[in-house]
Short mmCIF file of C-alpha atoms in Angstrom, two decimals:
data_model
loop_
_atom_site.label_atom_id
_atom_site.label_comp_id
_atom_site.label_asym_id
_atom_site.label_seq_id
_atom_site.Cartn_x
_atom_site.Cartn_y
_atom_site.Cartn_z
CA MET A 1 171.14 101.55 151.64
CA ASN A 2 169.32 100.96 154.77
CA LEU A 3 168.79 102.22 158.44
CA THR A 4 165.56 102.75 160.33
CA LEU A 5 165.63 104.49 164.16
CA TYR A 6 162.62 103.55 166.31
CA GLY A 7 162.44 105.42 169.40
CA SER A 8 160.34 106.12 172.12
CA GLU A 9 161.04 106.71 176.02
CA ASP A 10 164.22 107.75 174.84
CA ARG A 11 164.75 103.80 174.11
CA TRP A 12 165.14 103.18 170.17
CA ILE A 13 165.69 100.29 168.25
CA ALA A 14 167.28 100.01 165.34
CA ILE A 15 166.33 98.68 161.93
CA ASP A 16 168.89 97.03 159.23
CA CYS A 17 172.09 98.50 158.43
CA GLY A 18 173.28 98.18 154.41
CA MET A 19 175.63 99.50 152.55
CA MET A 20 175.95 100.03 149.22
CA ILE A 21 178.38 100.29 146.72
CA HIS A 22 180.10 103.14 144.19
CA GLN A 23 181.41 101.29 140.67
CA GLU A 24 181.74 104.92 139.50
CA LEU A 25 184.17 106.07 141.95
CA PRO A 26 188.03 105.43 142.10
CA GLY A 27 188.06 101.45 144.25
CA SER A 28 184.42 101.41 144.13
CA PRO A 29 184.57 101.49 147.29
CA LEU A 30 181.38 100.94 149.63
CA GLN A 31 178.92 103.14 151.68
CA VAL A 32 177.77 103.09 155.23
CA PRO A 33 175.08 104.88 156.76
CA ASP A 34 175.93 107.96 158.26
CA VAL A 35 175.73 107.32 162.18
CA GLU A 36 177.50 110.50 163.87
CA ALA A 37 174.23 112.52 164.57
CA LEU A 38 173.36 109.49 166.89
CA ARG A 39 176.23 109.75 168.58
CA GLN A 40 175.71 113.97 169.17
CA ARG A 41 173.25 113.15 170.54
CA GLY A 42 173.51 110.04 172.61
CA ILE A 43 171.49 108.25 170.70
CA THR A 44 172.41 104.28 170.92
CA PRO A 45 170.01 101.35 169.82
CA SER A 46 168.99 99.15 172.49
CA ALA A 47 168.70 96.10 169.35
CA LEU A 48 168.97 95.97 165.74
CA VAL A 49 166.57 94.25 164.20
CA VAL A 50 167.25 92.80 160.57
CA THR A 51 164.87 92.39 158.16
CA HIS A 52 166.30 90.09 155.64
CA GLY A 53 169.88 89.58 154.38
CA HIS A 54 170.30 91.38 151.31
CA GLU A 55 173.44 93.54 151.68
CA ASP A 56 171.60 96.84 151.38
CA HIS A 57 170.24 96.00 154.53
CA ILE A 58 172.64 93.95 156.33
CA GLY A 59 176.08 95.13 154.98
CA ALA A 60 177.14 97.94 157.35
CA ILE A 61 176.31 95.82 160.62
CA VAL A 62 180.07 94.66 160.76
CA TRP A 63 180.72 98.30 160.61
CA LEU A 64 178.37 100.04 162.69
CA TRP A 65 177.01 97.34 165.15
CA PRO A 66 180.59 97.73 166.98
CA ARG A 67 179.54 101.59 167.93
CA TRP A 68 176.53 100.48 169.73
CA GLY A 69 177.28 96.41 170.59
CA CYS A 70 173.57 95.97 171.23
CA PRO A 71 171.47 92.63 170.70
CA ILE A 72 171.47 92.12 166.72
CA TRP A 73 167.77 89.51 166.04
CA ALA A 74 167.73 87.40 162.66
CA SER A 75 166.05 84.72 160.89
CA PRO A 76 168.42 82.05 160.67
CA LEU A 77 170.12 82.60 157.03
CA ALA A 78 170.21 86.02 157.82
CA ALA A 79 171.98 85.11 161.70
CA ALA A 80 173.67 82.55 159.07
CA MET A 81 175.08 85.18 156.91
CA LEU A 82 176.12 87.58 159.89
CA ARG A 83 178.28 85.12 161.82
CA HIS A 84 180.11 84.22 158.54
CA ARG A 85 180.94 88.23 158.40
CA PHE A 86 181.60 88.85 162.53
CA SER A 87 184.22 85.91 161.53
CA GLN A 88 185.75 87.30 159.17
CA HIS A 89 185.90 90.76 160.95
CA GLY A 90 187.25 89.38 164.20
CA LEU A 91 184.07 89.95 165.65
CA ASP A 92 182.16 88.70 168.33
CA THR A 93 179.18 86.56 167.46
CA GLY A 94 177.90 86.19 171.19
CA ALA A 95 175.49 89.01 170.20
CA ILE A 96 172.87 87.59 166.89
CA GLN A 97 170.00 86.49 168.21
CA VAL A 98 168.36 83.86 165.97
CA PHE A 99 163.94 84.39 165.66
CA GLN A 100 161.81 82.26 163.36
CA PRO A 101 159.49 84.46 160.97
CA GLY A 102 156.29 84.38 163.12
CA ASP A 103 158.40 84.93 166.52
CA ALA A 104 157.95 87.91 168.79
CA PHE A 105 160.10 89.20 171.17
CA GLU A 106 160.04 92.04 173.41
CA ILE A 107 162.26 95.18 173.51
CA GLU A 108 161.28 97.55 175.63
CA PRO A 109 158.99 99.49 175.50
CA PHE A 110 158.79 98.22 171.92
CA GLY A 111 156.60 94.83 171.45
CA VAL A 112 158.19 93.29 168.08
CA ARG A 113 156.51 90.79 165.91
CA THR A 114 157.62 89.04 162.71
CA LEU A 115 155.86 88.11 160.30
CA GLY A 116 156.70 86.28 156.98
CA VAL A 117 156.65 88.18 153.84
CA THR A 118 158.04 86.79 150.56
CA HIS A 119 161.12 88.52 148.94
CA SER A 120 164.41 87.27 146.34
CA ILE A 121 165.94 85.96 149.40
CA PRO A 122 163.86 83.10 152.58
CA GLU A 123 163.15 84.11 155.64
CA SER A 124 162.19 87.95 155.10
CA CYS A 125 159.85 89.31 157.27
CA ALA A 126 157.58 92.71 158.15
CA LEU A 127 157.65 93.69 161.68
CA LEU A 128 154.47 94.77 163.66
CA ILE A 129 155.88 97.39 165.86
CA THR A 130 154.32 97.94 169.38
CA VAL A 131 154.74 100.64 171.81
CA GLY A 132 151.89 102.14 174.13
CA LYS A 133 148.58 102.31 171.75
CA HIS A 134 150.64 102.50 168.67
CA ARG A 135 150.53 99.32 166.24
CA LEU A 136 153.30 100.26 162.64
CA LEU A 137 154.14 98.16 160.28
CA HIS A 138 157.09 97.88 159.08
CA THR A 139 156.94 96.00 155.63
CA GLY A 140 160.63 95.74 155.19
CA ASP A 141 160.87 94.65 151.20
CA TRP A 142 158.06 92.64 150.18
CA LYS A 143 155.71 91.12 147.04
CA LEU A 144 152.64 88.61 146.29
CA ASP A 145 154.24 85.97 144.66
CA SER A 146 151.69 83.28 144.08
CA GLN A 147 154.92 80.66 142.79
CA PRO A 148 157.74 81.42 144.75
CA LEU A 149 160.15 79.05 144.66
CA LEU A 150 162.22 79.33 148.11
CA GLY A 151 160.30 80.45 151.20
CA GLN A 152 156.93 80.35 151.74
CA ARG A 153 153.64 82.63 150.20
CA ILE A 154 152.34 85.52 152.61
CA ASP A 155 149.72 83.76 154.92
CA GLU A 156 146.47 86.59 154.19
CA ALA A 157 144.83 85.93 156.96
CA LEU A 158 147.66 86.06 158.95
CA PHE A 159 147.54 89.96 157.54
CA ARG A 160 143.64 90.39 157.63
CA GLY A 161 144.21 90.02 161.52
CA LEU A 162 146.45 92.14 161.78
CA ALA A 163 143.59 95.52 160.22
CA PRO A 164 143.73 98.25 161.29
CA ILE A 165 146.79 99.33 161.38
CA ASP A 166 147.94 102.73 162.99
CA LEU A 167 150.69 103.30 160.62
CA VAL A 168 151.89 101.36 157.45
CA VAL A 169 156.31 101.99 156.80
CA GLY A 170 155.84 101.34 153.22
CA ASP A 171 157.71 99.93 150.51
CA SER A 172 157.53 102.24 147.81
CA THR A 173 160.03 100.68 145.47
CA ASN A 174 157.64 99.89 142.45
CA ALA A 175 154.91 101.98 143.05
CA THR A 176 154.96 103.70 139.36
CA VAL A 177 154.87 100.55 138.11
CA SER A 178 151.13 98.93 136.87
CA GLY A 179 149.78 95.44 137.03
CA HIS A 180 151.64 93.02 139.36
CA SER A 181 154.84 91.96 139.77
CA ALA A 182 156.56 88.34 137.81
CA SER A 183 156.24 85.04 140.01
CA GLU A 184 159.96 83.69 140.66
CA GLY A 185 158.13 80.16 139.04
CA SER A 186 157.28 82.19 135.92
CA VAL A 187 161.08 83.49 136.12
CA ALA A 188 162.49 79.97 136.36
CA GLN A 189 160.28 78.19 133.68
CA ALA A 190 161.64 81.97 131.50
CA LEU A 191 164.61 80.83 132.34
CA ALA A 192 164.62 77.07 131.83
CA SER A 193 163.46 78.01 127.88
CA ALA A 194 166.23 80.46 127.26
CA ILE A 195 169.18 77.97 128.47
CA ALA A 196 167.38 75.17 127.17
CA LYS A 197 168.35 77.14 123.18
CA CYS A 198 171.55 78.65 123.64
CA GLN A 199 174.58 76.98 122.14
CA GLY A 200 178.34 77.05 123.87
CA ARG A 201 179.05 77.64 128.02
CA VAL A 202 175.82 79.54 129.09
CA VAL A 203 176.54 82.69 132.33
CA VAL A 204 173.78 83.45 134.24
CA SER A 205 175.05 86.20 136.88
CA CYS A 206 172.80 87.34 139.44
CA PHE A 207 173.23 89.03 142.88
CA ALA A 208 174.66 85.93 144.99
CA SER A 209 172.14 87.13 147.78
CA ASN A 210 168.68 86.06 145.59
CA LEU A 211 168.56 83.07 146.30
CA ALA A 212 165.45 82.13 144.55
CA ARG A 213 167.57 83.27 141.01
CA ILE A 214 170.89 81.13 142.26
CA HIS A 215 167.69 77.84 142.71
CA ALA A 216 166.09 78.80 139.77
CA ALA A 217 170.01 78.19 137.36
CA GLY A 218 170.12 75.62 139.21
CA LEU A 219 167.30 72.64 138.13
CA ALA A 220 167.81 74.97 134.38
CA ALA A 221 170.56 73.62 134.76
CA ARG A 222 169.89 70.29 135.63
CA GLY A 223 166.87 70.49 133.56
CA SER A 224 169.17 71.12 130.41
CA ASN A 225 171.60 68.53 131.13
CA ARG A 226 174.39 71.30 131.82
CA ARG A 227 176.77 70.77 134.90
CA VAL A 228 176.93 74.15 137.20
CA VAL A 229 179.82 75.65 138.09
CA LEU A 230 179.49 79.06 140.61
CA ALA A 231 181.85 81.19 139.90
CA GLY A 232 183.03 83.74 142.66
CA ARG A 233 183.72 83.23 145.88
CA ALA A 234 179.90 85.19 147.40
CA MET A 235 178.67 82.95 145.04
CA GLN A 236 179.97 80.03 146.88
CA ARG A 237 180.40 81.26 150.55
CA MET A 238 176.37 82.01 149.81
CA VAL A 239 175.52 79.13 147.85
CA GLN A 240 177.15 76.81 150.88
CA ILE A 241 175.00 79.60 153.96
CA ALA A 242 172.24 78.48 152.22
CA LYS A 243 173.03 75.04 152.37
CA SER A 244 173.65 74.84 155.91
CA CYS A 245 170.55 76.65 156.67
CA GLY A 246 168.60 73.77 154.92
CA TYR A 247 167.80 75.85 151.55
CA LEU A 248 169.32 74.66 147.88
CA GLU A 249 168.70 70.45 148.55
CA ALA A 250 168.00 70.21 145.47
CA PHE A 251 170.59 72.42 143.58
CA PRO A 252 172.67 70.27 141.59
CA LEU A 253 176.64 69.41 142.92
CA PRO A 254 178.64 72.22 141.26
CA VAL A 255 181.30 71.21 139.37
CA PRO A 256 184.68 73.17 140.39
CA LEU A 257 185.49 76.37 138.34
CA LYS A 258 189.23 74.90 138.10
CA ASP A 259 187.35 71.68 136.10
CA ALA A 260 184.65 73.78 133.91
CA GLY A 261 187.41 74.20 131.16
CA TYR A 262 187.46 69.97 130.64
CA LEU A 263 184.30 70.02 130.23
CA PRO A 264 182.36 70.15 127.02
CA ARG A 265 180.73 74.32 126.56
CA GLU A 266 177.46 72.88 125.77
CA GLU A 267 176.91 70.85 128.84
CA VAL A 268 178.23 74.35 131.27
CA LEU A 269 176.73 76.46 132.99
CA LEU A 270 178.18 78.59 135.29
CA ILE A 271 176.69 81.38 138.11
CA ALA A 272 178.00 84.15 138.28
CA THR A 273 179.22 87.29 140.53
CA GLY A 274 179.30 90.37 138.34
CA SER A 275 175.28 92.17 137.21
CA GLN A 276 176.47 95.27 137.93
CA GLY A 277 180.01 95.43 136.91
CA GLU A 278 181.65 95.16 139.31
CA PRO A 279 185.62 95.11 137.94
CA GLY A 280 186.86 92.43 140.22
CA ALA A 281 183.53 90.20 139.83
CA ALA A 282 184.41 87.18 138.20
CA LEU A 283 182.15 88.42 135.16
CA SER A 284 184.30 91.44 134.44
CA ARG A 285 187.48 89.33 134.26
CA MET A 286 185.92 86.90 132.33
CA ALA A 287 184.84 89.49 129.45
CA GLN A 288 188.30 91.09 129.39
CA GLY A 289 189.80 87.65 129.40
CA ARG A 290 191.31 87.81 132.29
CA HIS A 291 190.08 85.06 133.96
CA MET A 292 193.11 82.86 135.52
CA GLU A 293 190.76 79.48 134.96
CA LEU A 294 187.87 80.16 132.46
CA GLU A 295 187.85 81.98 129.42
CA LEU A 296 184.05 82.51 127.10
CA GLU A 297 184.11 82.15 123.53
CA ALA A 298 182.51 83.80 120.73
CA GLY A 299 179.05 81.41 120.65
CA ASP A 300 178.75 81.50 124.70
CA THR A 301 175.35 83.70 126.36
CA VAL A 302 176.09 85.69 129.27
CA ILE A 303 172.15 85.74 130.00
CA PHE A 304 171.72 88.76 132.98
CA SER A 305 168.87 87.74 135.60
CA SER A 306 169.01 91.67 137.13
CA LYS A 307 168.19 94.47 137.20
CA ILE A 308 170.12 97.80 136.97
CA ILE A 309 170.61 99.56 139.99
CA PRO A 310 170.75 102.94 139.70
CA GLY A 311 174.63 104.70 138.62
CA ASN A 312 175.74 101.10 138.00
CA GLU A 313 174.48 101.99 134.17
CA ARG A 314 178.16 102.95 132.94
CA ALA A 315 179.83 100.26 134.69
CA ILE A 316 176.87 97.71 132.86
CA ALA A 317 176.74 98.83 129.58
CA SER A 318 180.95 98.59 129.78
CA LEU A 319 180.89 95.19 130.69
CA VAL A 320 178.34 94.45 128.01
CA SER A 321 179.84 95.70 125.15
CA ALA A 322 183.09 93.83 126.65
CA LEU A 323 181.29 90.46 125.99
CA ARG A 324 180.42 91.94 122.89
CA ARG A 325 183.10 92.63 121.22
CA ARG A 326 184.47 89.01 122.18
CA GLN A 327 181.32 87.98 120.17
CA ILE A 328 179.47 86.50 123.69
CA GLU A 329 175.88 86.40 122.90
CA VAL A 330 174.07 88.91 125.71
CA MET A 331 170.63 88.65 127.22
CA ASP A 332 169.01 91.34 129.54
CA GLU A 333 166.01 92.75 131.19
CA SER A 334 165.80 95.18 128.24
CA GLU A 335 165.44 92.28 125.49
CA HIS A 336 164.26 90.07 128.26
CA PRO A 337 162.20 90.93 130.66
CA GLU A 338 161.05 87.26 131.51
CA LEU A 339 164.62 86.79 132.78
CA HIS A 340 163.66 88.98 136.05
CA ALA A 341 161.01 89.55 138.71
CA SER A 342 161.44 91.87 141.27
CA GLY A 343 161.12 91.96 144.61
CA HIS A 344 158.73 93.98 144.98
CA PRO A 345 155.07 94.86 144.89
CA ALA A 346 153.69 96.64 142.54
CA ARG A 347 150.65 98.81 142.74
CA ASP A 348 148.09 96.36 142.47
CA GLU A 349 149.65 94.34 145.25
CA LEU A 350 149.96 97.71 147.44
CA ARG A 351 146.23 97.65 146.89
CA THR A 352 146.04 94.42 147.62
CA PHE A 353 148.07 94.26 151.45
CA TYR A 354 146.23 97.63 152.05
CA GLY A 355 143.59 95.95 151.60
CA TRP A 356 144.56 92.96 153.66
CA ILE A 357 145.77 95.12 156.81
CA LYS A 358 143.54 98.67 156.03
CA PRO A 359 145.90 101.62 157.57
CA ARG A 360 145.08 104.35 158.61
CA TYR A 361 148.08 106.55 157.68
CA LEU A 362 151.12 106.16 155.86
CA LEU A 363 154.95 106.54 155.15
CA PRO A 364 156.36 105.45 152.05
CA VAL A 365 159.73 104.53 152.09
CA HIS A 366 162.51 102.53 149.09
CA GLY A 367 162.77 104.42 146.02
CA THR A 368 162.78 107.95 144.91
CA GLU A 369 160.54 110.96 145.76
CA GLU A 370 158.65 109.59 142.55
CA HIS A 371 158.26 106.97 144.19
CA GLN A 372 156.69 107.22 147.69
CA ARG A 373 154.51 110.45 145.65
CA ALA A 374 153.09 107.74 143.29
CA HIS A 375 152.49 106.01 146.78
CA LEU A 376 151.21 108.45 148.73
CA ALA A 377 148.74 108.98 145.50
CA LEU A 378 147.58 105.44 145.05
CA ALA A 379 147.42 105.52 149.73
CA HIS A 380 144.68 108.15 148.98
CA GLU A 381 142.95 106.71 146.31
CA LEU A 382 142.41 104.16 148.92
CA GLY A 383 141.45 106.65 151.85
CA ILE A 384 144.75 106.05 153.55
CA GLU A 385 145.87 109.18 155.12
CA GLY A 386 149.55 110.37 154.72
CA ASP A 387 151.21 113.72 152.89
CA ILE A 388 154.83 113.08 153.30
CA SER A 389 158.09 111.57 151.25
CA PRO A 390 161.05 111.48 154.23
CA ARG A 391 164.58 112.10 152.76
CA ASP A 392 167.44 110.49 154.40
CA GLY A 393 168.49 112.11 157.89
CA ASP A 394 164.79 113.18 158.30
CA TRP A 395 163.44 112.95 162.46
CA LEU A 396 159.96 112.08 162.20
CA ARG A 397 156.69 112.51 165.12
CA TRP A 398 154.33 109.89 165.29
CA ASP A 399 151.89 111.85 167.16
CA GLY A 400 149.13 109.04 166.29
CA GLN A 401 147.08 110.62 163.94
CA ARG A 402 149.60 111.71 161.21
CA VAL A 403 153.71 111.91 161.18
CA GLU A 404 155.76 115.40 161.17
CA LEU A 405 158.58 116.64 160.19
CA GLU A 406 160.28 117.64 163.17
CA THR A 407 164.65 117.97 161.66
CA ARG A 408 166.59 116.87 159.09
CA LEU A 409 169.70 115.75 159.98
CA GLU A 410 173.04 116.71 157.89
CA LEU A 411 174.36 113.37 156.62
CA ALA A 412 177.74 112.99 155.09
CA PRO A 413 178.87 110.19 152.63
CA ARG A 414 180.66 107.58 155.03
CA LEU A 415 182.97 105.42 152.64
CA ILE A 416 185.32 102.80 152.53
CA GLU A 417 187.12 101.15 150.52
CA GLN A 418 187.28 97.74 149.88
CA ARG A 419 190.35 95.35 150.80
CA ARG A 420 190.93 93.70 147.62
CA SER A 421 192.68 90.41 146.41
CA ASP A 422 192.14 89.90 143.43
CA ASN A 423 195.07 89.50 140.44
CA ARG A 424 195.43 92.65 139.17
CA ARG A 425 197.11 93.33 141.99
CA ASP A 426 198.42 89.92 142.69
CA SER A 427 199.34 87.44 140.74
CA ARG A 428 200.86 84.82 143.01
CA PRO A 429 199.17 81.45 143.33
CA VAL A 430 196.09 81.41 146.02
CA LEU A 431 194.56 78.86 147.51
CA ALA A 432 191.04 79.60 148.38
CA LEU A 433 188.89 77.38 150.67
CA VAL A 434 185.57 77.64 152.03
CA LEU A 435 184.71 75.42 155.75
CA PRO A 436 181.46 75.17 157.05
CA VAL A 437 181.37 74.31 160.48
CA VAL A 438 179.31 74.22 163.70
CA HIS A 439 180.33 74.76 167.39
CA ASP A 440 178.43 73.16 170.27
CA GLU A 441 179.09 71.12 173.56
CA SER A 442 181.28 68.93 171.62
CA GLY A 443 183.12 71.09 170.13
CA TRP A 444 183.98 72.36 166.22
CA SER A 445 183.35 70.13 163.52
CA ARG A 446 182.40 70.33 160.36
CA VAL A 447 178.63 70.73 158.47
CA GLY A 448 178.75 70.25 154.77
CA ARG A 449 181.04 70.65 152.35
CA LEU A 450 184.50 71.61 152.28
CA ILE A 451 184.95 74.21 148.90
CA VAL A 452 188.20 73.87 147.52
CA ASP A 453 189.19 76.12 144.77
CA PRO A 454 193.23 75.37 144.17
CA PRO A 455 195.27 78.20 141.96
CA LEU A 456 196.56 76.71 138.09
CA GLY A 457 199.28 73.83 138.36
CA VAL A 458 198.07 72.64 142.48
CA GLU A 459 196.13 69.49 142.39
CA ILE A 460 194.44 68.33 146.27
CA ASP A 461 192.38 65.91 146.37
CA GLU A 462 189.39 67.22 148.53
CA TYR A 463 188.34 64.51 150.00
CA VAL A 464 192.30 63.90 151.88
CA LEU A 465 192.31 67.52 152.77
CA SER A 466 188.27 66.95 154.28
CA ASP A 467 189.08 64.15 156.43
CA TRP A 468 192.71 65.59 157.35
CA LEU A 469 190.82 69.50 158.88
CA ASP A 470 187.98 66.74 160.11
CA GLU A 471 191.19 65.88 161.66
CA ARG A 472 192.37 69.25 163.21
CA LEU A 473 188.97 69.95 164.43
CA VAL A 474 188.88 67.20 167.09
CA ASP A 475 189.40 68.46 170.84
CA GLN A 476 190.10 72.05 168.65
CA GLN A 477 189.85 74.62 171.83
CA ALA A 478 189.71 77.87 169.45
CA ARG A 479 187.03 80.06 171.51
CA SER A 480 186.46 82.20 167.95
CA THR A 481 186.14 81.22 164.58
CA ARG A 482 189.15 84.05 164.05
CA GLU A 483 191.57 81.62 166.36
CA LEU A 484 189.69 78.58 164.43
CA ARG A 485 191.18 80.51 161.70
CA GLU A 486 194.58 81.33 162.82
CA PHE A 487 195.01 77.50 164.13
CA LEU A 488 194.37 76.38 160.76
CA LEU A 489 195.82 78.15 158.86
CA ASP A 490 199.26 77.54 160.45
CA ALA A 491 198.37 73.83 159.76
CA LEU A 492 197.46 74.09 156.07
CA SER A 493 201.14 75.66 155.00
CA HIS A 494 202.62 72.86 156.80
CA TRP A 495 200.14 70.00 155.04
CA LEU A 496 200.61 71.74 151.86
CA PHE A 497 204.29 71.37 152.47
CA ASP A 498 204.04 67.74 152.99
CA HIS A 499 202.42 67.33 150.47
CA GLY A 500 204.85 68.77 147.69
CA GLN A 501 202.39 71.68 146.84
CA ARG A 502 203.23 75.46 146.54
CA VAL A 503 201.33 78.44 146.76
CA ALA A 504 201.90 81.82 147.90
CA ARG A 505 199.35 81.92 150.15
CA ILE A 506 195.88 80.47 151.14
CA HIS A 507 192.47 82.37 151.39
CA LEU A 508 190.16 79.98 154.24
CA ASP A 509 186.67 81.48 154.77
CA ILE A 510 185.29 79.79 157.77
CA VAL A 511 181.03 79.78 158.09
CA GLU A 512 180.34 79.45 161.07
CA VAL A 513 176.80 77.35 161.33
CA ALA A 514 174.30 77.40 164.03
CA PRO A 515 173.90 73.90 166.00
#
């Protein structure tokens, strides 16, 4: 869960605004940053800059941005994700400004230059922040990867050209890990090898925003003559958004989940949400035999291509036990470390990177105090100064020579209960649709494929419905995706009635893509 503020001359910018999910609490509520102390001090950011599109960096924006109303700077992929979230919450998307990695812009008195880095989601960026005579590098999440599946490798010459840096605010997540993090390319090879040996259905579970891993699973499915099925609305939405931004072009055409049960088991590969044991996710429902459209059987295999986030150990252990009780094979990082690669730098990568940028001072962030202390120790070996291991709420001052702790703000947990619409609370048939659209001077139009996920017993011709929706979008004067959604929901209800289909509810996600 990330939120960093930088201030100078009573002007402030915010970097990222993420959330986390508390699996150990009833209802798995969301936790967002506590910004009450900012309000009490009269601090409102002039802008919010997003380094990349992972939930722990953008997940709280829809909850906290309405307090600020400032411009939001994000890369095309992260901006597309935010537009979708804003539309769902009825927020104005006009505040979202798009930059291309490598762009620079001014947010007085700050100069911000975005620098592409390699991570498990494309368009991740470090930020070179200049104010007065000071030059600070906020690394964000990064790694050195010689074989990234999506996005570009880090440009060594570019970062060497930045040297020397006054202050680096650096990723400590893997500062206790020796050597070098594994490449996404090597994980793709390991996944392909493991899946080729599996009998029955295969489920690969990962984060919906880990596009590199989703791409690797898709390649493995194609190589083993399996059909791809996307399980979970978050996974379906993320793939649709990525495709709209030009990624996953070689990804196999997914088979609708409702049809997966009719295919031979050895020809199916599901890519599913739920790798952290989330109770409402597709994988958990399959493990409990509660999924309405697919049941895993003895001899099927579930591959966890993810790392256990601290705090989720109990939920994941319960999920694995449920799978094994059904005689489903489980492969995870503990026994098969080759099936996951961290998106963060290990110690050799830190040494290499700091050799490029030659920072004078380090402020370690991310990870635990143990990780940050290990990061500081490594920096000292390299002749880099630094002595503070910051905590959440620390108010720090950089005087051009060193970082000092001025005060520690008292923060309280801010929990938001998730609204659930899964079948445990509502067993009525629900039609789920994901509609990607673009809005330009000519009006609204569909871009990409309409995703149709009907309930059992409801037959809908995807192509007929797509053509009908295209006609409805012509001359549509809706001013926002919220207005468009309201219009289409009413029209869809009539269309379904006219075609003899009965559903209790329609879940319509409209994904707005930048023109």
